[in-house]
mmCIF file of C-alpha atoms in Angstrom:
data_model
loop_
_atom_site.group_PDB
_atom_site.id
_atom_site.type_symbol
_atom_site.label_atom_id
_atom_site.label_comp_id
_atom_site.label_asym_id
_atom_site.label_seq_id
_atom_site.Cartn_x
_atom_site.Cartn_y
_atom_site.Cartn_z
ATOM 1 C CA MET G 1 -8.379 -18.298 -6.363
ATOM 2 C CA ASN G 2 -7.111 -17.435 -2.895
ATOM 3 C CA LEU G 3 -5.403 -14.092 -3.384
ATOM 4 C CA GLU G 4 -4.239 -14.011 0.248
ATOM 5 C CA LEU G 5 -5.772 -10.595 0.794
ATOM 6 C CA LYS G 6 -7.118 -11.434 4.259
ATOM 7 C CA ASP G 7 -7.136 -8.382 6.527
ATOM 8 C CA LYS G 8 -5.385 -6.218 3.922
ATOM 9 C CA VAL G 9 -6.634 -2.623 4.152
ATOM 10 C CA ILE G 10 -7.509 -1.463 0.643
ATOM 11 C CA VAL G 11 -8.779 2.066 -0.009
ATOM 12 C CA VAL G 12 -11.373 2.231 -2.803
ATOM 13 C CA THR G 13 -12.586 5.662 -3.879
ATOM 14 C CA GLY G 14 -16.166 5.783 -5.090
ATOM 15 C CA GLY G 15 -16.619 2.337 -3.587
ATOM 16 C CA ALA G 16 -20.328 2.557 -2.810
ATOM 17 C CA LYS G 17 -21.767 2.199 -6.319
ATOM 18 C CA GLY G 18 -21.079 0.778 -9.746
ATOM 19 C CA ILE G 19 -17.581 -0.486 -10.498
ATOM 20 C CA GLY G 20 -16.323 0.631 -7.092
ATOM 21 C CA GLU G 21 -19.023 -1.338 -5.313
ATOM 22 C CA GLY G 22 -18.164 -4.430 -7.339
ATOM 23 C CA ILE G 23 -14.517 -4.060 -6.325
ATOM 24 C CA VAL G 24 -15.368 -3.510 -2.650
ATOM 25 C CA ARG G 25 -17.654 -6.553 -2.517
ATOM 26 C CA LEU G 26 -15.075 -8.801 -4.184
ATOM 27 C CA LEU G 27 -12.285 -7.610 -1.883
ATOM 28 C CA ALA G 28 -14.446 -8.264 1.177
ATOM 29 C CA LYS G 29 -15.261 -11.725 -0.175
ATOM 30 C CA GLU G 30 -11.507 -12.362 -0.441
ATOM 31 C CA GLY G 31 -11.130 -11.435 3.230
ATOM 32 C CA ALA G 32 -9.686 -7.952 2.749
ATOM 33 C CA ILE G 33 -10.949 -4.864 4.572
ATOM 34 C CA PRO G 34 -12.036 -2.463 1.830
ATOM 35 C CA VAL G 35 -12.364 1.168 2.860
ATOM 36 C CA ILE G 36 -15.003 3.044 0.890
ATOM 37 C CA ILE G 37 -14.269 6.734 0.373
ATOM 38 C CA GLY G 38 -17.310 8.453 -1.073
ATOM 39 C CA ARG G 39 -19.350 11.621 -0.792
ATOM 40 C CA ASN G 40 -22.718 10.091 0.098
ATOM 41 C CA GLU G 41 -22.927 8.587 3.575
ATOM 42 C CA ASP G 42 -26.181 6.734 2.875
ATOM 43 C CA ASP G 43 -24.688 5.022 -0.186
ATOM 44 C CA ASN G 44 -21.518 4.187 1.750
ATOM 45 C CA LEU G 45 -23.476 2.664 4.638
ATOM 46 C CA LYS G 46 -25.747 0.675 2.348
ATOM 47 C CA THR G 47 -22.761 -1.090 0.765
ATOM 48 C CA LEU G 48 -21.009 -1.435 4.125
ATOM 49 C CA GLN G 49 -24.052 -3.062 5.697
ATOM 50 C CA ALA G 50 -24.449 -5.469 2.775
ATOM 51 C CA ILE G 51 -20.839 -6.583 3.190
ATOM 52 C CA GLU G 52 -21.213 -7.070 6.939
ATOM 53 C CA ALA G 53 -24.466 -8.982 6.437
ATOM 54 C CA ALA G 54 -22.535 -11.369 4.171
ATOM 55 C CA GLY G 55 -19.916 -11.903 6.875
ATOM 56 C CA GLY G 56 -17.280 -9.521 5.542
ATOM 57 C CA LYS G 57 -15.516 -6.514 7.001
ATOM 58 C CA ALA G 58 -15.341 -2.978 5.641
ATOM 59 C CA PHE G 59 -15.032 0.644 6.684
ATOM 60 C CA HIS G 60 -16.078 3.936 5.139
ATOM 61 C CA VAL G 61 -15.122 7.599 5.136
ATOM 62 C CA VAL G 62 -17.351 10.386 3.859
ATOM 63 C CA ALA G 63 -15.399 12.815 1.677
ATOM 64 C CA GLU G 64 -15.935 15.065 -1.321
ATOM 65 C CA LEU G 65 -12.837 14.111 -3.290
ATOM 66 C CA SER G 66 -13.058 17.082 -5.641
ATOM 67 C CA ARG G 67 -11.877 19.113 -2.625
ATOM 68 C CA PRO G 68 -8.131 18.620 -2.030
ATOM 69 C CA ASP G 69 -8.365 19.162 1.735
ATOM 70 C CA GLU G 70 -10.931 16.379 2.067
ATOM 71 C CA CYS G 71 -8.620 13.957 0.244
ATOM 72 C CA GLU G 72 -5.968 14.471 2.902
ATOM 73 C CA LYS G 73 -8.447 14.229 5.773
ATOM 74 C CA ALA G 74 -9.943 11.019 4.392
ATOM 75 C CA VAL G 75 -6.580 9.260 4.203
ATOM 76 C CA LYS G 76 -5.734 10.424 7.731
ATOM 77 C CA LYS G 77 -8.969 8.855 9.011
ATOM 78 C CA VAL G 78 -8.037 5.537 7.431
ATOM 79 C CA ILE G 79 -4.553 5.619 8.967
ATOM 80 C CA ASP G 80 -5.957 6.617 12.368
ATOM 81 C CA LYS G 81 -8.360 3.654 12.233
ATOM 82 C CA PHE G 82 -6.028 0.909 10.933
ATOM 83 C CA ASN G 83 -2.494 2.290 11.231
ATOM 84 C CA ARG G 84 -1.765 0.864 7.775
ATOM 85 C CA ILE G 85 -2.796 0.899 4.125
ATOM 86 C CA ASP G 86 -2.006 -2.063 1.880
ATOM 87 C CA GLY G 87 -3.487 -0.907 -1.392
ATOM 88 C CA LEU G 88 -5.220 1.917 -3.212
ATOM 89 C CA VAL G 89 -7.865 1.663 -5.918
ATOM 90 C CA ASN G 90 -8.486 5.051 -7.538
ATOM 91 C CA ASN G 91 -11.940 4.709 -9.038
ATOM 92 C CA ALA G 92 -14.204 7.689 -8.280
ATOM 93 C CA GLY G 93 -15.287 9.875 -11.170
ATOM 94 C CA ILE G 94 -18.054 10.850 -13.541
ATOM 95 C CA ASN G 95 -18.361 11.373 -17.280
ATOM 96 C CA ASP G 96 -19.901 14.813 -16.929
ATOM 97 C CA GLY G 97 -20.114 15.797 -20.579
ATOM 98 C CA VAL G 98 -17.817 18.816 -20.596
ATOM 99 C CA GLY G 99 -17.064 19.117 -24.296
ATOM 100 C CA LEU G 100 -15.042 21.529 -26.396
ATOM 101 C CA GLU G 101 -17.989 23.367 -27.918
ATOM 102 C CA ASN G 102 -20.295 23.360 -24.883
ATOM 103 C CA GLY G 103 -17.688 23.662 -22.133
ATOM 104 C CA ASN G 104 -15.600 26.453 -20.635
ATOM 105 C CA TYR G 105 -12.548 26.898 -18.435
ATOM 106 C CA GLU G 106 -14.455 26.641 -15.160
ATOM 107 C CA LYS G 107 -16.325 23.471 -16.159
ATOM 108 C CA PHE G 108 -13.168 21.881 -17.579
ATOM 109 C CA MET G 109 -11.137 22.500 -14.427
ATOM 110 C CA ALA G 110 -13.995 21.380 -12.175
ATOM 111 C CA SER G 111 -14.207 18.119 -14.146
ATOM 112 C CA LEU G 112 -10.481 17.514 -13.728
ATOM 113 C CA HIS G 113 -10.940 17.869 -9.968
ATOM 114 C CA LYS G 114 -13.786 15.345 -10.081
ATOM 115 C CA ASN G 115 -11.908 12.869 -12.252
ATOM 116 C CA LEU G 116 -8.132 13.250 -12.059
ATOM 117 C CA ILE G 117 -6.718 15.504 -9.336
ATOM 118 C CA HIS G 118 -7.877 13.252 -6.499
ATOM 119 C CA TYR G 119 -6.151 10.272 -8.174
ATOM 120 C CA TYR G 120 -2.872 12.123 -7.604
ATOM 121 C CA LEU G 121 -3.787 13.308 -4.111
ATOM 122 C CA LEU G 122 -4.920 9.907 -2.826
ATOM 123 C CA ALA G 123 -1.726 8.317 -4.144
ATOM 124 C CA HIS G 124 0.346 11.128 -2.604
ATOM 125 C CA TYR G 125 -1.243 10.869 0.844
ATOM 126 C CA THR G 126 -1.319 7.053 0.989
ATOM 127 C CA LEU G 127 2.256 6.699 -0.277
ATOM 128 C CA PRO G 128 4.007 6.701 3.139
ATOM 129 C CA GLU G 129 1.873 3.733 4.216
ATOM 130 C CA LEU G 130 2.215 1.972 0.863
ATOM 131 C CA LYS G 131 5.997 2.222 1.215
ATOM 132 C CA LYS G 132 5.776 0.380 4.547
ATOM 133 C CA SER G 133 3.466 -2.333 3.229
ATOM 134 C CA LYS G 134 4.954 -2.525 -0.284
ATOM 135 C CA GLY G 135 1.387 -2.158 -1.412
ATOM 136 C CA ALA G 136 -0.048 -1.666 -4.870
ATOM 137 C CA ILE G 137 -2.070 0.970 -6.706
ATOM 138 C CA VAL G 138 -4.732 0.259 -9.320
ATOM 139 C CA ASN G 139 -6.181 3.150 -11.310
ATOM 140 C CA ILE G 140 -9.561 2.637 -12.946
ATOM 141 C CA SER G 141 -9.568 4.344 -16.337
ATOM 142 C CA SER G 142 -11.757 4.531 -19.417
ATOM 143 C CA LYS G 143 -11.412 3.786 -23.112
ATOM 144 C CA THR G 144 -12.384 7.394 -23.842
ATOM 145 C CA ALA G 145 -8.729 8.398 -23.447
ATOM 146 C CA GLU G 146 -7.796 6.185 -26.409
ATOM 147 C CA THR G 147 -10.933 6.181 -28.573
ATOM 148 C CA GLY G 148 -12.568 9.528 -27.913
ATOM 149 C CA GLN G 149 -16.329 9.807 -27.485
ATOM 150 C CA GLY G 150 -17.391 13.299 -28.448
ATOM 151 C CA ASN G 151 -18.593 16.081 -26.140
ATOM 152 C CA THR G 152 -16.452 14.798 -23.279
ATOM 153 C CA SER G 153 -13.149 16.663 -23.520
ATOM 154 C CA ALA G 154 -12.586 16.921 -19.775
ATOM 155 C CA TYR G 155 -13.336 13.264 -19.037
ATOM 156 C CA ALA G 156 -11.151 12.101 -21.923
ATOM 157 C CA ALA G 157 -8.324 14.338 -20.712
ATOM 158 C CA ALA G 158 -8.715 13.024 -17.164
ATOM 159 C CA ASN G 159 -8.473 9.437 -18.338
ATOM 160 C CA GLY G 160 -5.454 10.230 -20.464
ATOM 161 C CA GLY G 161 -3.954 11.623 -17.282
ATOM 162 C CA ARG G 162 -4.887 8.502 -15.321
ATOM 163 C CA ASN G 163 -3.123 6.325 -17.889
ATOM 164 C CA ALA G 164 -0.056 8.558 -17.983
ATOM 165 C CA LEU G 165 0.183 8.688 -14.182
ATOM 166 C CA THR G 166 -0.044 4.899 -14.047
ATOM 167 C CA ARG G 167 3.176 4.554 -16.040
ATOM 168 C CA GLU G 168 4.843 7.547 -14.386
ATOM 169 C CA TRP G 169 4.177 6.204 -10.878
ATOM 170 C CA ALA G 170 5.177 2.690 -11.878
ATOM 171 C CA VAL G 171 8.624 4.056 -12.774
ATOM 172 C CA GLU G 172 8.943 6.378 -9.770
ATOM 173 C CA LEU G 173 7.860 3.760 -7.232
ATOM 174 C CA LEU G 174 9.906 0.830 -8.511
ATOM 175 C CA LYS G 175 12.526 1.487 -5.837
ATOM 176 C CA TYR G 176 9.908 0.919 -3.143
ATOM 177 C CA GLY G 177 8.524 -2.275 -4.624
ATOM 178 C CA ILE G 178 5.162 -0.580 -5.192
ATOM 179 C CA ARG G 179 3.394 -1.699 -8.352
ATOM 180 C CA VAL G 180 0.996 0.554 -10.269
ATOM 181 C CA ASN G 181 -1.401 -0.638 -12.971
ATOM 182 C CA ALA G 182 -4.599 0.551 -14.634
ATOM 183 C CA VAL G 183 -7.785 -1.254 -15.594
ATOM 184 C CA VAL G 184 -9.199 0.499 -18.659
ATOM 185 C CA VAL G 185 -12.954 -0.036 -18.786
ATOM 186 C CA ALA G 186 -14.915 -0.073 -22.033
ATOM 187 C CA GLU G 187 -18.610 -0.818 -21.490
ATOM 188 C CA SER G 188 -19.914 -1.665 -18.008
ATOM 189 C CA PHE G 189 -23.531 -1.065 -17.009
ATOM 190 C CA THR G 190 -23.143 1.083 -13.911
ATOM 191 C CA PRO G 191 -25.743 3.442 -12.397
ATOM 192 C CA LEU G 192 -24.003 6.339 -14.165
ATOM 193 C CA TYR G 193 -24.112 4.487 -17.485
ATOM 194 C CA GLU G 194 -27.807 3.777 -16.963
ATOM 195 C CA LYS G 195 -28.438 7.446 -16.167
ATOM 196 C CA TRP G 196 -26.677 8.438 -19.399
ATOM 197 C CA ILE G 197 -28.519 5.910 -21.569
ATOM 198 C CA GLN G 198 -31.850 7.223 -20.263
ATOM 199 C CA THR G 199 -31.039 10.667 -21.681
ATOM 200 C CA LEU G 200 -31.066 9.277 -25.226
ATOM 201 C CA PRO G 201 -34.070 8.753 -27.516
ATOM 202 C CA ASN G 202 -35.225 5.108 -27.334
ATOM 203 C CA PRO G 203 -32.761 4.154 -24.555
ATOM 204 C CA GLN G 204 -33.486 0.409 -24.617
ATOM 205 C CA GLU G 205 -33.058 0.265 -28.371
ATOM 206 C CA LYS G 206 -29.766 2.137 -28.087
ATOM 207 C CA LEU G 207 -28.589 -0.187 -25.310
ATOM 208 C CA LYS G 208 -29.292 -3.248 -27.465
ATOM 209 C CA GLU G 209 -27.407 -1.644 -30.343
ATOM 210 C CA ILE G 210 -24.360 -1.013 -28.131
ATOM 211 C CA GLU G 211 -24.428 -4.521 -26.665
ATOM 212 C CA SER G 212 -24.676 -6.092 -30.123
ATOM 213 C CA LYS G 213 -21.235 -4.671 -30.950
ATOM 214 C CA ILE G 214 -19.517 -5.966 -27.806
ATOM 215 C CA PRO G 215 -17.560 -9.208 -28.370
ATOM 216 C CA LEU G 216 -17.542 -12.190 -25.991
ATOM 217 C CA GLY G 217 -21.261 -12.550 -25.510
ATOM 218 C CA ASN G 218 -22.725 -9.286 -26.801
ATOM 219 C CA ARG G 219 -23.060 -7.948 -23.273
ATOM 220 C CA MET G 220 -21.582 -5.402 -20.925
ATOM 221 C CA THR G 221 -18.557 -6.273 -18.830
ATOM 222 C CA THR G 222 -19.754 -6.981 -15.287
ATOM 223 C CA THR G 223 -18.410 -5.111 -12.294
ATOM 224 C CA GLU G 224 -17.380 -8.476 -10.841
ATOM 225 C CA GLU G 225 -15.197 -9.191 -13.879
ATOM 226 C CA ILE G 226 -13.493 -5.841 -13.437
ATOM 227 C CA ALA G 227 -13.144 -6.498 -9.701
ATOM 228 C CA ASN G 228 -11.499 -9.875 -10.335
ATOM 229 C CA THR G 229 -8.788 -8.177 -12.383
ATOM 230 C CA VAL G 230 -8.316 -5.442 -9.785
ATOM 231 C CA ALA G 231 -7.957 -7.958 -6.955
ATOM 232 C CA PHE G 232 -5.353 -9.908 -8.909
ATOM 233 C CA LEU G 233 -3.348 -6.743 -9.606
ATOM 234 C CA LEU G 234 -3.396 -5.835 -5.917
ATOM 235 C CA HIS G 235 -1.825 -9.086 -4.813
ATOM 236 C CA ARG G 236 1.709 -10.429 -5.067
ATOM 237 C CA LYS G 237 0.514 -13.151 -7.457
ATOM 238 C CA SER G 238 0.950 -10.359 -10.013
ATOM 239 C CA SER G 239 4.267 -9.357 -8.456
ATOM 240 C CA HIS G 240 6.066 -8.755 -11.781
ATOM 241 C CA THR G 241 3.282 -6.687 -13.343
ATOM 242 C CA THR G 242 3.573 -2.904 -13.215
ATOM 243 C CA GLY G 243 2.934 0.059 -15.491
ATOM 244 C CA GLN G 244 0.328 -1.860 -17.467
ATOM 245 C CA TRP G 245 -2.992 -0.761 -18.909
ATOM 246 C CA ILE G 246 -5.295 -3.783 -18.757
ATOM 247 C CA MET G 247 -7.920 -3.074 -21.392
#
């Protein structure tokens, strides 16, 4: 499907690996200019170079998004480079295992900065440009907000916040024609997921057990499948869709 995203500047946080990388690659394939915002320059450049080698265009900004000042600086760099922003994909985060029993105030608040606060800040700082372009926002979220997981209070709270902000922003930004939706991910085999599975006894056996319970093929959702949904939500072909959680 031609989503007519050619030369659209789309900011993707955490766009160098996992789900973010899948989104960035798909957007570049559709002719957009994805802008990776991530903390690791080597990872950013690796994905950027792969896109350029395939004939696409992309850009990157190095930023530690858990630091509010770096969120603002990162957006400014994008605006200075392109003088526009057509879309925002809030994706960066990590399930860092801050639970109720094993956590504390400092760890809980630090996790919120890693997983939720920058969603607000990136939307806040890109909003003036999104108003001009009548762009769209897509928040990547997780099923943990709805199902729970155990030993992950901070991450679950962050995802509950992501879902709530999706509907709150959808209402607030209606007057500007800016749509806001969320893609709520269940099981996708990202580098972080692989790192987690390796911490368990018999990781391969556990992975097979998890996959056996997943419908539609007994397999993980691919990052490309998630990216396809994100790209559709960014474009005007979904022009009457806002405030939705796409599970």
